[in-house]
Coordinates of C-alpha atoms in Angstrom, one line a residue:
Chain O
X1077 CA 0.0 0.0 0.0
X1078 CA 1.2 3.5 -0.8
X1079 CA -0.7 6.7 -0.3
X1080 CA -0.2 10.0 1.5
X1081 CA -2.1 8.7 4.5
X1082 CA -0.6 5.1 4.5
X1083 CA 1.7 4.1 7.4
X1084 CA 3.8 1.8 5.1
X1085 CA 7.4 2.6 4.2
X1086 CA 6.3 3.8 0.8
X1087 CA 3.6 5.8 2.3
X1088 CA 6.1 7.6 4.5
X1089 CA 8.3 8.2 1.4
X1090 CA 5.3 9.7 -0.4
X1091 CA 4.5 12.0 2.6
X1092 CA 8.2 13.1 2.8
X1093 CA 8.1 13.8 -1.0
X1094 CA 5.0 16.0 -0.7
X1095 CA 5.4 17.8 2.6
X1096 CA 9.0 19.0 2.3
X1097 CA 10.8 22.3 1.8
X1098 CA 9.4 22.5 -1.8
X1099 CA 5.8 22.2 -0.7
X1100 CA 4.8 25.9 -0.9
X1101 CA 6.8 26.5 -4.1
X1102 CA 5.1 23.5 -5.7
X1103 CA 1.7 24.7 -4.4
X1104 CA 2.4 28.2 -5.8
X1105 CA 3.4 26.7 -9.2
X1106 CA 0.1 24.7 -9.3
X1107 CA -2.0 27.7 -8.4
X1108 CA -0.2 30.3 -10.6
X1109 CA -2.1 29.5 -13.9
X1110 CA -5.4 29.6 -12.0
X1111 CA -4.5 33.0 -10.6
X1112 CA -4.0 34.2 -14.2
X1113 CA -7.4 32.7 -15.2
X1114 CA -9.1 34.5 -12.3
X1115 CA -7.5 37.8 -13.3
X1116 CA -8.6 37.4 -16.9
X1117 CA -12.1 36.6 -15.8
X1118 CA -12.3 39.7 -13.6
X1119 CA -11.1 41.8 -16.6
X1120 CA -13.7 40.1 -18.8
X1121 CA -16.5 40.8 -16.3
X1122 CA -15.6 44.4 -15.2
X1123 CA -13.5 45.6 -18.2
X1124 CA -10.0 47.0 -18.0
X1125 CA -9.6 49.6 -15.2
X1126 CA -7.5 51.8 -17.5
X1127 CA -10.3 51.9 -20.1
X1128 CA -12.8 52.8 -17.3
X1129 CA -10.5 55.6 -16.1
X1130 CA -10.1 57.1 -19.6
X1131 CA -13.9 56.7 -20.1
X1132 CA -14.4 58.7 -16.9
X1133 CA -12.0 61.4 -18.1
X1134 CA -13.9 61.6 -21.4
X1135 CA -17.1 62.1 -19.5
X1136 CA -15.5 64.8 -17.3
X1137 CA -14.3 66.5 -20.4
X1138 CA -17.8 66.4 -22.0
X1139 CA -19.2 67.8 -18.7
X1140 CA -16.7 70.7 -18.9
X1141 CA -17.9 71.6 -22.4
X1142 CA -21.5 71.5 -21.5
X1143 CA -21.0 73.8 -18.4
Chain F
X1051 CA -26.4 52.5 -18.6
X1052 CA -25.3 49.2 -20.0
X1053 CA -24.2 49.1 -23.6
X1054 CA -25.2 46.1 -25.8
X1055 CA -21.6 44.7 -25.6
X1056 CA -21.4 45.0 -21.8
X1057 CA -24.8 43.2 -21.5
X1058 CA -23.0 40.1 -22.9
X1059 CA -20.2 40.3 -20.3
X1060 CA -21.9 38.0 -17.7
X1061 CA -22.5 35.3 -20.3
X1062 CA -19.0 35.6 -21.9
X1063 CA -17.3 35.5 -18.5
X1064 CA -19.4 32.5 -17.4
X1065 CA -18.6 30.6 -20.7
X1066 CA -14.9 31.6 -20.4
X1067 CA -14.6 30.3 -16.8
X1068 CA -16.5 27.1 -17.7
X1069 CA -14.2 26.7 -20.7
X1070 CA -11.1 27.0 -18.5
X1071 CA -12.5 24.3 -16.2
X1072 CA -13.4 22.0 -19.0
X1073 CA -10.0 22.5 -20.6
X1074 CA -8.4 21.6 -17.3
X1075 CA -10.4 18.5 -17.0
X1076 CA -9.7 17.5 -20.6
X1077 CA -6.0 17.9 -19.9
X1078 CA -6.1 16.1 -16.6
X1079 CA -8.3 13.2 -17.7
X1080 CA -6.7 12.6 -21.2
X1081 CA -3.0 13.4 -20.6
X1082 CA -2.6 12.7 -16.9
X1083 CA -4.8 9.7 -16.4
X1084 CA -5.8 7.9 -19.7
X1085 CA -2.7 8.4 -21.8
X1086 CA -0.4 9.0 -18.8
X1087 CA 2.0 11.0 -20.9
X1088 CA 2.7 13.5 -18.2
X1089 CA 1.9 14.4 -14.6
X1090 CA 2.0 17.7 -12.7
X1091 CA 5.6 17.6 -11.6
X1092 CA 6.9 14.9 -14.0
X1093 CA 9.7 17.1 -15.3
X1094 CA 11.0 17.7 -11.8
X1095 CA 10.1 14.3 -10.3
X1096 CA 10.1 11.7 -13.1
X1097 CA 7.5 9.0 -12.1
X1098 CA 9.8 6.0 -12.3
X1099 CA 9.1 4.6 -8.8
X1100 CA 5.8 4.0 -7.0
X1101 CA 6.5 6.8 -4.5
X1102 CA 7.2 9.3 -7.2
X1103 CA 4.0 8.2 -9.1
X1104 CA 2.1 8.8 -5.8
X1105 CA 3.7 12.2 -5.2
X1106 CA 2.8 13.3 -8.8
X1107 CA -0.7 11.9 -8.2
X1108 CA -1.1 14.2 -5.2
X1109 CA -0.2 17.3 -7.2
X1110 CA -2.4 16.1 -10.1
X1111 CA -5.2 15.9 -7.6
X1112 CA -4.6 19.4 -6.4
X1113 CA -4.6 20.6 -10.0
X1114 CA -8.0 18.8 -10.5
X1115 CA -9.3 20.4 -7.3
X1116 CA -8.6 23.9 -8.6
X1117 CA -10.1 22.9 -12.0
X1118 CA -13.2 21.7 -10.2
X1119 CA -13.4 25.1 -8.3
X1120 CA -13.2 26.9 -11.7
X1121 CA -16.0 24.8 -13.2
X1122 CA -18.2 25.3 -10.1
X1123 CA -17.5 29.1 -10.3
X1124 CA -18.3 29.0 -14.1
X1125 CA -21.6 27.2 -13.4
X1126 CA -22.5 29.8 -10.7
X1127 CA -21.8 32.7 -13.1
X1128 CA -23.8 30.9 -15.9
X1129 CA -26.8 30.5 -13.6
X1130 CA -26.6 34.2 -12.6
X1131 CA -26.4 35.2 -16.3
X1132 CA -29.4 33.0 -17.2
X1133 CA -31.4 34.5 -14.3
X1134 CA -30.5 38.1 -15.3
X1135 CA -33.1 39.3 -17.8
X1136 CA -30.9 42.0 -19.2
X1137 CA -28.3 39.5 -20.4
X1138 CA -29.0 38.3 -24.0
X1139 CA -29.0 34.5 -24.3
X1140 CA -27.1 33.5 -27.3
X1141 CA -25.8 30.0 -28.1
X1142 CA -22.9 31.0 -30.4
X1143 CA -21.7 33.6 -27.8
X1144 CA -21.8 30.9 -25.0
X1145 CA -20.1 28.2 -27.1
X1146 CA -17.5 30.8 -28.4
X1147 CA -16.8 31.8 -24.8
X1148 CA -16.3 28.2 -23.7
X1149 CA -13.9 27.6 -26.6
X1150 CA -12.0 30.8 -25.8
X1151 CA -11.7 29.7 -22.1
X1152 CA -10.6 26.2 -23.2
X1153 CA -8.0 27.8 -25.6
X1154 CA -6.8 30.2 -22.9
X1155 CA -6.3 27.3 -20.5
X1156 CA -4.0 25.6 -23.1
X1157 CA -2.1 28.8 -23.8
X1158 CA -1.6 30.0 -20.2
X1159 CA -0.9 26.6 -18.7
X1160 CA 1.4 25.8 -21.7
X1161 CA 3.4 29.1 -21.2
X1162 CA 3.6 28.9 -17.4
X1163 CA 3.9 25.2 -16.6
X1164 CA 5.6 23.9 -19.8
X1165 CA 7.8 26.8 -20.8
X1166 CA 8.5 29.1 -17.8
X1167 CA 8.4 26.8 -14.8
X1168 CA 9.0 23.6 -16.7
X1169 CA 7.0 21.5 -14.3
X1170 CA 6.1 19.1 -17.1
X1171 CA 6.0 18.8 -20.9
X1172 CA 3.0 17.6 -22.9
X1173 CA 4.8 14.3 -23.8
X1174 CA 7.2 13.8 -20.9
X1175 CA 8.4 10.4 -22.0
X1176 CA 9.6 11.7 -25.5
X1177 CA 13.1 12.8 -26.2
X1178 CA 13.8 16.6 -25.8
X1179 CA 13.3 17.8 -29.4
X1180 CA 10.0 16.0 -29.6
X1181 CA 8.9 17.4 -26.2
X1182 CA 9.3 20.9 -27.7
X1183 CA 7.2 20.0 -30.8
X1184 CA 4.3 18.7 -28.6
X1185 CA 4.6 21.7 -26.3
X1186 CA 4.3 24.0 -29.4
X1187 CA 1.4 22.0 -30.8
X1188 CA -0.3 22.4 -27.4
X1189 CA 0.2 26.2 -27.5
X1190 CA -1.0 26.4 -31.1
X1191 CA -4.2 24.4 -30.2
X1192 CA -4.9 27.1 -27.6
X1193 CA -4.4 29.9 -30.1
X1194 CA -6.7 28.2 -32.6
X1195 CA -9.4 27.6 -30.0
X1196 CA -9.3 31.2 -29.0
X1197 CA -9.6 32.4 -32.6
X1198 CA -12.5 30.0 -33.3
X1199 CA -14.2 31.1 -30.0
X1200 CA -13.7 34.8 -30.6
X1201 CA -15.1 34.5 -34.1
X1202 CA -18.1 32.7 -32.8
X1203 CA -18.7 35.4 -30.2
X1204 CA -18.4 38.1 -32.9
X1205 CA -20.9 36.2 -35.1
X1206 CA -23.6 37.7 -33.0
X1207 CA -24.9 40.7 -34.8
X1208 CA -25.2 42.8 -31.6
X1209 CA -21.5 42.2 -30.9
X1210 CA -20.3 43.5 -34.3

């Protein structure tokens, strides 16, 4: 038997191979693409913040002309 | 006031997130499990012993867990979009968004995991030059899917 929860020798080897000094760097590496996907999804939903800012500036300009 | 294009945003985002999730599952099920041509860390920890196979399986599982979360999030967004009366329901926009998400998965995962971090290659067991060809083919598949997806979204007259 070999699994992260197994008490066998191979099980211990598996646990040592997962929960070691590289655990958090490996975790970060696995998460990284998903962080990018989340960022793209936010941009898709709300639009680019720069675009919104320039849009607001345009609106302000138009207000100035109308005043 | 919402413009016609921005009215599509909830549907496009939902389809995109769902596409990312489905792309992740396609990769995980076909490449990691059925064909077993790579695992999550197979370029760092080549699975040539039972323990190394198990360690890779753990990280594969974590990858699937995040893919599952993306899919669940995509379903939630889709449900919200369907319930929102202001959001136009268009099949080609939804399918196009799903394909774009699927392609983005291949492109982003390919660039980060295969090229930058080199966690694994598409065909880990091949010799080095072949690995590069498969990696490039994977990236190209992503670009093609994004192009098809985007053109399907733009097919809608309101989006033109």
